[in-house]
Amino acid sequence: MLSAFTARPIVELKQRDKSKIESILAYGDRLLVGLNTGSLRIYRINDEPAPTQSGPLDSDGKGTGTDGQDEPSPPPSTAVDLLREVEKFSTKAIQQLAMVKEANLLISLSDSAVSIHDLQEYTLQEHLTRTKGATTFAVTSDIIKDASTGVPSIVTRLAVAVKRRLLIWSWQDTELSSDVTEITLASAAKFLTWARATTIICGLSAGYVMVEVEKAHVVDIVGPGSIGGASGSDTSRLGGVGAAGMGYMGMGSWGPKSLATRLTDGNLLLARDINTLFIDADGAPLPTRQIPWSTAPDALAFSYPFILALNSTAKGTVEVRNPETHTLLQTIPLLHATQIHVPPPNVSLAHAGKGFLVVSERCIWRMAATDYGAQVDELVALERFDEAISLLNLLEDALLDDKFGRLRMIQMRKARSLFDAQKYRDALDLFTDVAAPPETVIRLYPPSIAGDLSATAEARIPRPHTAASETASTASSRRTEGGAVSDAASVASPRLGAVSDRARLEGDDLLEAVGGLCSFLADHRRRLQRFLTPDGTLTGAATEQPAELAKFLDAPSPTANEDWAVVLPGVARLVDTTLFKAYMLARPGLAGSLFRIANFCDPDVVNRKLLETGRYGELVDFFHGKKLHRPALELLRRFGQGDGAGEAPPPLRGPRRTIAYLQAIPAAEIDLILEFAAWPLREDAEAGMQIFLADTENAETLPRDRVVAFLHGIDDTLAVTYLEHIIHELNDLTPAFHQRLVHLYLERLDWRNDGPDRHWPDFRSEAERTDWQERLLVFLRTSQQYSTAKALNLIPRDDPEFYEARALVLSKMGQHKQALEIYVFKLQDHEKAEEYCNQIHLAQETAAASSAVAPSSATRSSFEDDAPPSIYHTLLSLYLAPPPPHQPDWAPALHLLSKHGSRLPASSTLNLIPETLPIHDLESYFRGRIRAANSLVHQGRVVMGLQKVERIRTQATLLLGEGLPGESGARSRRVLITDERVCGVCHRRLGGSAISVMPE
């Protein structure tokens, strides 16, 4: 069992001394002992070295050596010195002692009455006559702020149980209050314990009550069995009828003792017979199971952080229990022990490690607390991991070096024991909770999962060797300067990663264990993402939280010189590679999801495993995630072209998967894209072009000149498609691309004249040829980026198929007359000639409007003789005065005059008309001219009328203020000054003073 305390007798009454010890009080280095003779002995407790015996105690409370032989106890004088004995302190046995430190008072219970003595001289100061018949008392001191002033003061209260009454005295700092509070109880109180400054627990004959002393409010505490209940409800084991009832006549002294003690956090433990109840400071029961006592304790106490119980039956033993688990940790045999005394404060950190005192009629033992670290190590050595964990949780951080590190190592040891017991899910959940190093857990698995780590227990994650670095086995045996094993090393040994029986982990057990491993490794992947970016570099959190990084390593105390930029990617590689193996064994369907995200899997391991299992699709995903594009594309080409069709899954057959893969590659891999895009384009050109035409960032950012050159080498039609895409949809204004597209259009339409080196296919239909011609004409008309001179040189001069194309290029060059000559004399298409003039005229008007020219100026210019000739005049001159050998064409000329005569200068137009032409043929021309002239006149009249209306409105606003806010009246506003009018500010009569009126 645990050796939490070591008993050492410090006071032993000599055989000739017939007195008996009745009570004790320890404070500071003083020990007061009350005897049955009424004498008071005062001892000084000396500081002593720790006891040297390591064996258990015998029945007399004396130590035994490791060989079982009795070792003589040191003389009592070495432990305590008797300073004084007050023989006439009391006339009867001193039953109880306490002190009021602030008032320097000693409180004693003797002869059923309470007396007050001086704490220094031990002289009687006052005998509390009202306490005659007292059975017990309790003292508490607390710091309380005054409700009115807010000034804190020390308030000490003395509660005395006198039959059915509870008397309360109080001290304010050192002054005793004259007011004594008296509270009546249901029955006589046999035990008192203060819960807090104003609340006290009273143990009655049949139960417990909580008393609020300031309000005199009594509340029954409901508990199991003999603890008691509401008044008149539960019946105690010996016939009591609850807190309000009376014990059976003559049997009250036979009832079980009422015991209580304060615990941490203000909670209390009540005990009666073998029943226990945990309550808070308000008396509410806590959801805690009862302590499994086999026999009823005779005394109860709390010495941080343990519950103490004394069983005086038979020879007497002290039980030490964990307050959380209620487990019996140590049994200390002490002959005829009757009392436990814990010096205050027994529930706080100030009491940690100070021990307590156990009293019999003839002896007082000092219980020295063992070092808490040694207690934890002892529990771990006994493989009582739950008790060690509970003890660490009970202790404050200041009491242990690296408390959380020790707690983590113990939890890992517990998880390992669960794993060995084939409780794989519980073990892996605990490994996950404590963030165990992945190497430690992976080492527990066979080589199919752990690889080399399973083959040798000393395998390590590769990391740079430094002078300060140590292996886990070396660190686990590291010693402190005094020769004791360090905290972390003592807990970590034996090594967690040692593999003892791997052969049994197979079959269903292996699958269950690997299933838990998947969750453990997935949690580690999530934690690693805080410190490691997908490209393997450290994040800012890696430098801010070095303690968190140390949890990834299989070493008790990683050195400060670890190169985390190398170590952490190694940990990530181990985690991801092992997770991949676990998925392949237990959950093969999840392996693909691991490859579709950033991972650190070992490519060699993954490639070998996936090829063995024929999971080529997942292998391609893995290569893509690791940016190993060439092996992925080679694999896709092999299966896509049919080289491995017999073994390849259907999704990998054909070019579709290769096309999708190439679309996902960034533009920086242009060489690889062009290398592996050739065969999909040859097998399915329409689908293959999606590599370059898809609406994705990768496709739009490809080097376009290289793509054009690549497609030109495969098929010029594909190059045309790509150029049309980047020009029309992506609005690329690069002149070279526009010029290249013009060249390819012309080359496609006239490929037979370019020599035998070109291999354009014949048009499948006349509609296809017409479509190409229309695309060429639209591009020549809309594009502004190609070189017109180069385009004109490329277009055949005498080929009727390209007449309109030449006309469009000439138009771009500003050669409108030459363009119209093509429409009129070569194409002989008067409608296109007129449409051409309309387009040029509209463009000129738009340009004039944008340059702030008046809208009617162009119309008026047609009536002026010196106006420059319009495009219509050029066309009319070609109709009426054509160059030789062409003859005048009157019909289209007259049609042009009838529709656009108003846009032609009158003088130059009439000069072109021969005198022999009948006037009635020009009727439509003159009508149009007259109508245009009248329109100008009417337009002028309308404008003049509108200007007149606007002038009138402006004058009305100026003179009368119409339309202005507030009806100010504008210039018509006036102020009437009379003899009685006074100034609104100084109240003087205005009279003949100069007046100024502000606009407001």
XYZ file of N, CA and C in Angstrom, residues 493-623:
393
model
N 9.648 5.691 -16.563
C 10.305 4.388 -16.584
C 9.394 3.371 -15.897
N 9.166 2.174 -16.471
C 9.749 1.680 -17.709
C 9.181 2.366 -18.936
N 9.922 2.283 -20.002
C 9.583 3.074 -21.185
C 8.257 2.634 -21.784
N 7.435 3.649 -22.116
C 6.103 3.353 -22.630
C 6.153 2.652 -23.968
N 7.148 2.993 -24.768
C 7.170 2.454 -26.115
C 7.723 1.061 -26.210
N 8.181 0.466 -25.126
C 8.743 -0.864 -25.211
C 7.688 -1.859 -25.671
N 8.026 -2.642 -26.668
C 7.076 -3.583 -27.251
C 7.310 -4.937 -26.632
N 6.288 -5.482 -26.020
C 6.459 -6.729 -25.285
C 5.837 -7.918 -25.990
N 4.678 -7.757 -26.564
C 3.974 -8.913 -27.107
C 3.198 -8.508 -28.343
N 3.900 -8.150 -29.407
C 3.230 -7.690 -30.612
C 2.551 -8.813 -31.360
N 3.000 -10.046 -31.192
C 2.479 -11.138 -32.000
C 0.999 -11.379 -31.753
N 0.511 -11.024 -30.577
C -0.888 -11.283 -30.279
C -1.817 -10.279 -30.958
N -1.289 -9.167 -31.446
C -2.132 -8.143 -32.058
C -2.370 -8.520 -33.511
N -3.449 -9.234 -33.761
C -3.765 -9.689 -35.109
C -5.260 -9.955 -35.183
N -5.717 -10.180 -36.399
C -7.125 -10.496 -36.601
C -8.044 -9.366 -36.193
N -9.124 -9.726 -35.513
C -10.104 -8.719 -35.088
C -9.512 -7.739 -34.093
N -8.604 -8.220 -33.233
C -7.957 -7.303 -32.285
C -7.180 -6.224 -33.025
N -6.485 -6.621 -34.076
C -5.717 -5.647 -34.848
C -6.631 -4.631 -35.513
N -7.737 -5.095 -36.075
C -8.663 -4.166 -36.734
C -9.244 -3.173 -35.728
N -9.597 -3.671 -34.539
C -10.148 -2.769 -33.514
C -9.101 -1.761 -33.064
N -7.871 -2.234 -32.858
C -6.810 -1.328 -32.422
C -6.473 -0.312 -33.496
N -6.476 -0.729 -34.746
C -6.172 0.200 -35.837
C -7.294 1.213 -36.008
N -8.534 0.800 -35.765
C -9.639 1.766 -35.830
C -9.471 2.893 -34.831
N -9.043 2.550 -33.603
C -8.769 3.608 -32.631
C -7.561 4.433 -33.004
N -6.564 3.790 -33.637
C -5.371 4.526 -34.064
C -5.715 5.579 -35.110
N -6.668 5.288 -35.968
C -7.071 6.273 -36.986
C -7.562 7.560 -36.330
N -8.393 7.433 -35.302
C -8.888 8.624 -34.609
C -7.748 9.360 -33.916
N -6.840 8.615 -33.305
C -5.700 9.230 -32.616
C -4.834 10.023 -33.596
N -4.508 9.432 -34.732
C -3.650 10.112 -35.703
C -4.376 11.276 -36.364
N -5.682 11.135 -36.591
C -6.436 12.254 -37.169
C -6.418 13.456 -36.229
N -6.507 13.211 -34.925
C -6.426 14.317 -33.964
C -5.046 14.952 -33.992
N -3.994 14.160 -34.144
C -2.642 14.714 -34.227
C -2.471 15.530 -35.498
N -3.090 15.112 -36.601
C -3.018 15.914 -37.834
C -3.632 17.287 -37.596
N -4.746 17.309 -36.876
C -5.393 18.593 -36.584
C -4.497 19.466 -35.718
N -3.847 18.881 -34.722
C -2.968 19.664 -33.852
C -1.731 20.154 -34.598
N -1.212 19.327 -35.504
C -0.019 19.734 -36.258
C -0.306 20.906 -37.188
N -1.543 21.038 -37.643
C -1.872 22.137 -38.555
C -1.713 23.493 -37.891
N -1.721 23.553 -36.563
C -1.511 24.826 -35.867
C -0.068 25.290 -35.974
N 0.851 24.345 -36.146
C 2.275 24.691 -36.123
C 2.969 24.489 -37.461
N 2.321 23.854 -38.410
C 2.977 23.483 -39.657
C 2.066 23.831 -40.814
N 2.607 24.562 -41.794
C 1.848 24.899 -42.994
C 1.872 23.719 -43.961
N 0.994 23.701 -44.970
C 0.993 22.574 -45.919
C 2.304 22.383 -46.662
N 3.095 23.435 -46.808
C 4.370 23.278 -47.511
C 5.509 22.889 -46.564
N 5.238 22.648 -45.285
C 6.237 22.154 -44.365
C 6.986 23.210 -43.585
N 6.585 24.477 -43.666
C 7.243 25.530 -42.899
C 6.484 25.770 -41.592
N 7.185 26.320 -40.613
C 6.596 26.548 -39.300
C 5.725 27.792 -39.306
N 4.645 27.757 -38.551
C 3.783 28.916 -38.377
C 4.261 29.752 -37.192
N 3.605 30.886 -36.974
C 3.974 31.736 -35.848
C 3.722 31.076 -34.506
N 2.708 30.196 -34.431
C 2.408 29.530 -33.170
C 3.527 28.591 -32.742
N 4.351 28.124 -33.675
C 5.432 27.196 -33.332
C 6.477 27.861 -32.452
N 6.714 29.145 -32.660
C 7.688 29.865 -31.837
C 7.075 30.370 -30.541
N 5.751 30.516 -30.504
C 5.090 31.038 -29.318
C 4.753 29.949 -28.305
N 4.647 28.688 -28.726
C 4.219 27.617 -27.833
C 5.191 26.437 -27.909
N 6.423 26.606 -27.446
C 7.376 25.491 -27.516
C 6.970 24.307 -26.645
N 6.245 24.558 -25.556
C 5.829 23.446 -24.692
C 4.868 22.517 -25.421
N 4.010 23.078 -26.264
C 3.092 22.246 -27.035
C 3.842 21.411 -28.056
N 4.897 21.969 -28.628
C 5.679 21.217 -29.608
C 6.361 20.025 -28.952
N 6.797 20.177 -27.710
C 7.509 19.089 -27.038
C 6.632 17.858 -26.867
N 5.318 18.022 -26.876
C 4.429 16.870 -26.705
C 4.459 15.929 -27.907
N 4.987 16.394 -29.032
C 5.030 15.539 -30.211
C 6.201 14.567 -30.175
N 7.144 14.757 -29.253
C 8.356 13.949 -29.238
C 8.275 12.884 -28.160
N 8.891 11.744 -28.448
C 8.902 10.627 -27.517
C 10.115 10.746 -26.609
N 10.108 11.770 -25.754
C 11.192 11.994 -24.802
C 10.612 12.732 -23.611
N 11.030 12.408 -22.385
C 10.456 13.067 -21.194
C 10.679 14.560 -21.175
N 11.848 15.031 -21.584
C 12.129 16.468 -21.538
C 12.968 16.843 -22.745
N 12.332 17.188 -23.887
C 13.077 17.587 -25.072
C 13.941 18.804 -24.782
N 15.069 18.866 -25.438
C 16.003 19.961 -25.207
C 15.528 21.229 -25.881
N 16.124 22.344 -25.439
C 15.749 23.645 -26.004
C 16.376 23.879 -27.363
N 17.317 23.000 -27.763
C 18.019 23.203 -29.024
C 17.420 22.402 -30.171
N 16.221 21.892 -29.988
C 15.598 21.131 -31.068
C 15.371 22.028 -32.282
N 15.733 21.508 -33.451
C 15.481 22.216 -34.704
C 14.089 21.812 -35.184
N 13.091 22.576 -34.744
C 11.711 22.205 -35.028
C 11.396 22.267 -36.514
N 12.123 23.069 -37.259
C 11.886 23.124 -38.705
C 12.197 21.794 -39.375
N 13.009 20.951 -38.723
C 13.324 19.619 -39.247
C 12.531 18.548 -38.504
N 12.399 18.714 -37.200
C 11.754 17.686 -36.384
C 10.264 17.606 -36.677
N 9.602 18.748 -36.730
C 8.147 18.742 -36.872
C 7.690 18.154 -38.208
N 8.309 18.475 -39.348
C 7.919 17.777 -40.579
C 8.144 16.266 -40.487
N 9.186 15.834 -39.735
C 9.383 14.405 -39.547
C 8.238 13.770 -38.777
N 7.745 14.468 -37.760
C 6.592 13.967 -37.014
C 5.366 13.893 -37.922
N 5.152 14.938 -38.716
C 4.010 14.944 -39.632
C 4.112 13.812 -40.648
N 5.318 13.538 -41.125
C 5.502 12.439 -42.084
C 5.153 11.105 -41.437
N 5.593 10.910 -40.194
C 5.275 9.665 -39.495
C 3.773 9.534 -39.273
N 3.116 10.611 -38.855
C 1.675 10.567 -38.578
C 0.892 10.262 -39.845
N 1.156 10.979 -40.929
C 0.370 10.792 -42.150
C 0.638 9.439 -42.794
N 1.890 9.001 -42.797
C 2.195 7.706 -43.406
C 1.537 6.583 -42.625
N 1.596 6.666 -41.299
C 0.953 5.629 -40.487
C -0.564 5.681 -40.622
N -1.121 6.876 -40.714
C -2.565 6.996 -40.913
C -2.978 6.373 -42.242
N -2.159 6.547 -43.270
C -2.448 5.919 -44.558
C -2.455 4.395 -44.425
N -1.461 3.841 -43.738
C -1.419 2.388 -43.554
C -2.635 1.909 -42.767
N -3.013 2.667 -41.746
C -4.172 2.279 -40.943
C -5.444 2.305 -41.782
N -5.601 3.332 -42.606
C -6.771 3.393 -43.489
C -6.795 2.208 -44.449
N -5.656 1.891 -45.012
C -5.615 0.794 -45.978
C -5.959 -0.538 -45.329
N -5.678 -0.676 -44.041
C -5.973 -1.931 -43.364
C -7.410 -1.975 -42.851
N -7.863 -0.891 -42.214
C -9.161 -0.917 -41.541
C -10.260 -0.209 -42.324
N -9.933 0.883 -43.005
C -10.949 1.677 -43.712
C -10.409 2.103 -45.066
N -10.312 1.194 -46.034
C -9.703 1.545 -47.326
C -10.415 2.681 -48.047
N -11.699 2.826 -47.825
C -12.435 3.879 -48.527
C -12.028 5.280 -48.127
N -11.389 5.452 -46.968
C -10.986 6.778 -46.503
C -9.600 7.187 -46.983
N -8.869 6.261 -47.605
C -7.514 6.597 -48.038
C -7.528 7.703 -49.082
N -8.499 7.668 -49.983
C -8.565 8.704 -51.017
C -8.795 10.086 -50.448
N -9.614 10.190 -49.380
C -9.863 11.505 -48.782
C -8.599 12.102 -48.180
N -7.684 11.251 -47.726
C -6.416 11.745 -47.178
C -5.549 12.359 -48.273
N -5.629 11.825 -49.504
C -4.783 12.315 -50.582
C -5.314 13.596 -51.204
N -6.599 13.853 -51.017
C -7.178 15.049 -51.632
C -6.942 16.308 -50.802
N -6.254 16.182 -49.690
C -5.871 17.334 -48.881
C -4.352 17.313 -48.718
N -3.805 18.415 -48.217
C -2.352 18.486 -48.022
C -1.925 17.438 -46.999
N -0.900 16.670 -47.321
C -0.436 15.610 -46.441
C 1.075 15.483 -46.555
N 1.642 14.719 -45.604
C 3.091 14.507 -45.558
C 3.431 13.021 -45.687
N 2.591 12.255 -46.361
C 2.828 10.823 -46.507
C 4.120 10.571 -47.279
N 4.782 9.474 -46.927
C 5.999 9.059 -47.621
C 5.616 8.550 -49.006
N 6.075 9.178 -50.093
C 5.661 8.758 -51.440
C 6.021 7.315 -51.755
N 7.175 6.853 -51.312
C 7.585 5.490 -51.623
C 6.646 4.471 -50.996
N 6.289 4.717 -49.738
C 5.394 3.790 -49.046
C 4.028 3.775 -49.701
N 3.495 4.950 -50.001
C 2.165 5.039 -50.595
C 2.164 4.425 -51.986
N 3.184 4.719 -52.800
C 3.243 4.194 -54.162
C 3.279 2.669 -54.145
N 4.101 2.119 -53.276
C 4.217 0.658 -53.214
C 2.921 0.018 -52.745
N 2.290 0.600 -51.744
C 1.075 0.003 -51.190
C -0.092 0.089 -52.168
N -0.251 1.226 -52.833
C -1.380 1.385 -53.750
C -1.198 0.561 -55.016
N 0.034 0.424 -55.479
C 0.266 -0.427 -56.652
C -0.003 -1.889 -56.315
N 0.328 -2.281 -55.094
C 0.060 -3.669 -54.701
C -1.431 -3.962 -54.662
N -2.215 -2.997 -54.249
C -3.663 -3.199 -54.117
C -4.437 -2.762 -55.346
N -3.761 -2.233 -56.365
C -4.430 -1.823 -57.591
C -5.324 -0.608 -57.447
N -5.042 0.255 -56.518
C -5.850 1.464 -56.302
C -5.178 2.622 -57.037
N -5.303 2.579 -58.383
C -4.597 3.548 -59.209
C -5.209 4.943 -59.116
N -6.514 5.012 -58.942
C -7.138 6.333 -58.810
C -6.645 7.081 -57.590
N -6.594 6.399 -56.447
C -6.071 7.036 -55.254
C -4.601 7.393 -55.414
N -3.850 6.570 -56.172
C -2.440 6.870 -56.396
C -2.279 8.162 -57.193
N -3.132 8.353 -58.181
C -3.085 9.597 -58.951
C -3.410 10.779 -58.049
N -4.422 10.640 -57.195
C -4.763 11.725 -56.265
C -3.600 12.033 -55.332
N -2.916 10.991 -54.881
C -1.782 11.205 -53.988
C -0.654 11.945 -54.713
N -0.329 11.511 -55.939
C 0.716 12.196 -56.694
C 0.365 13.668 -56.904
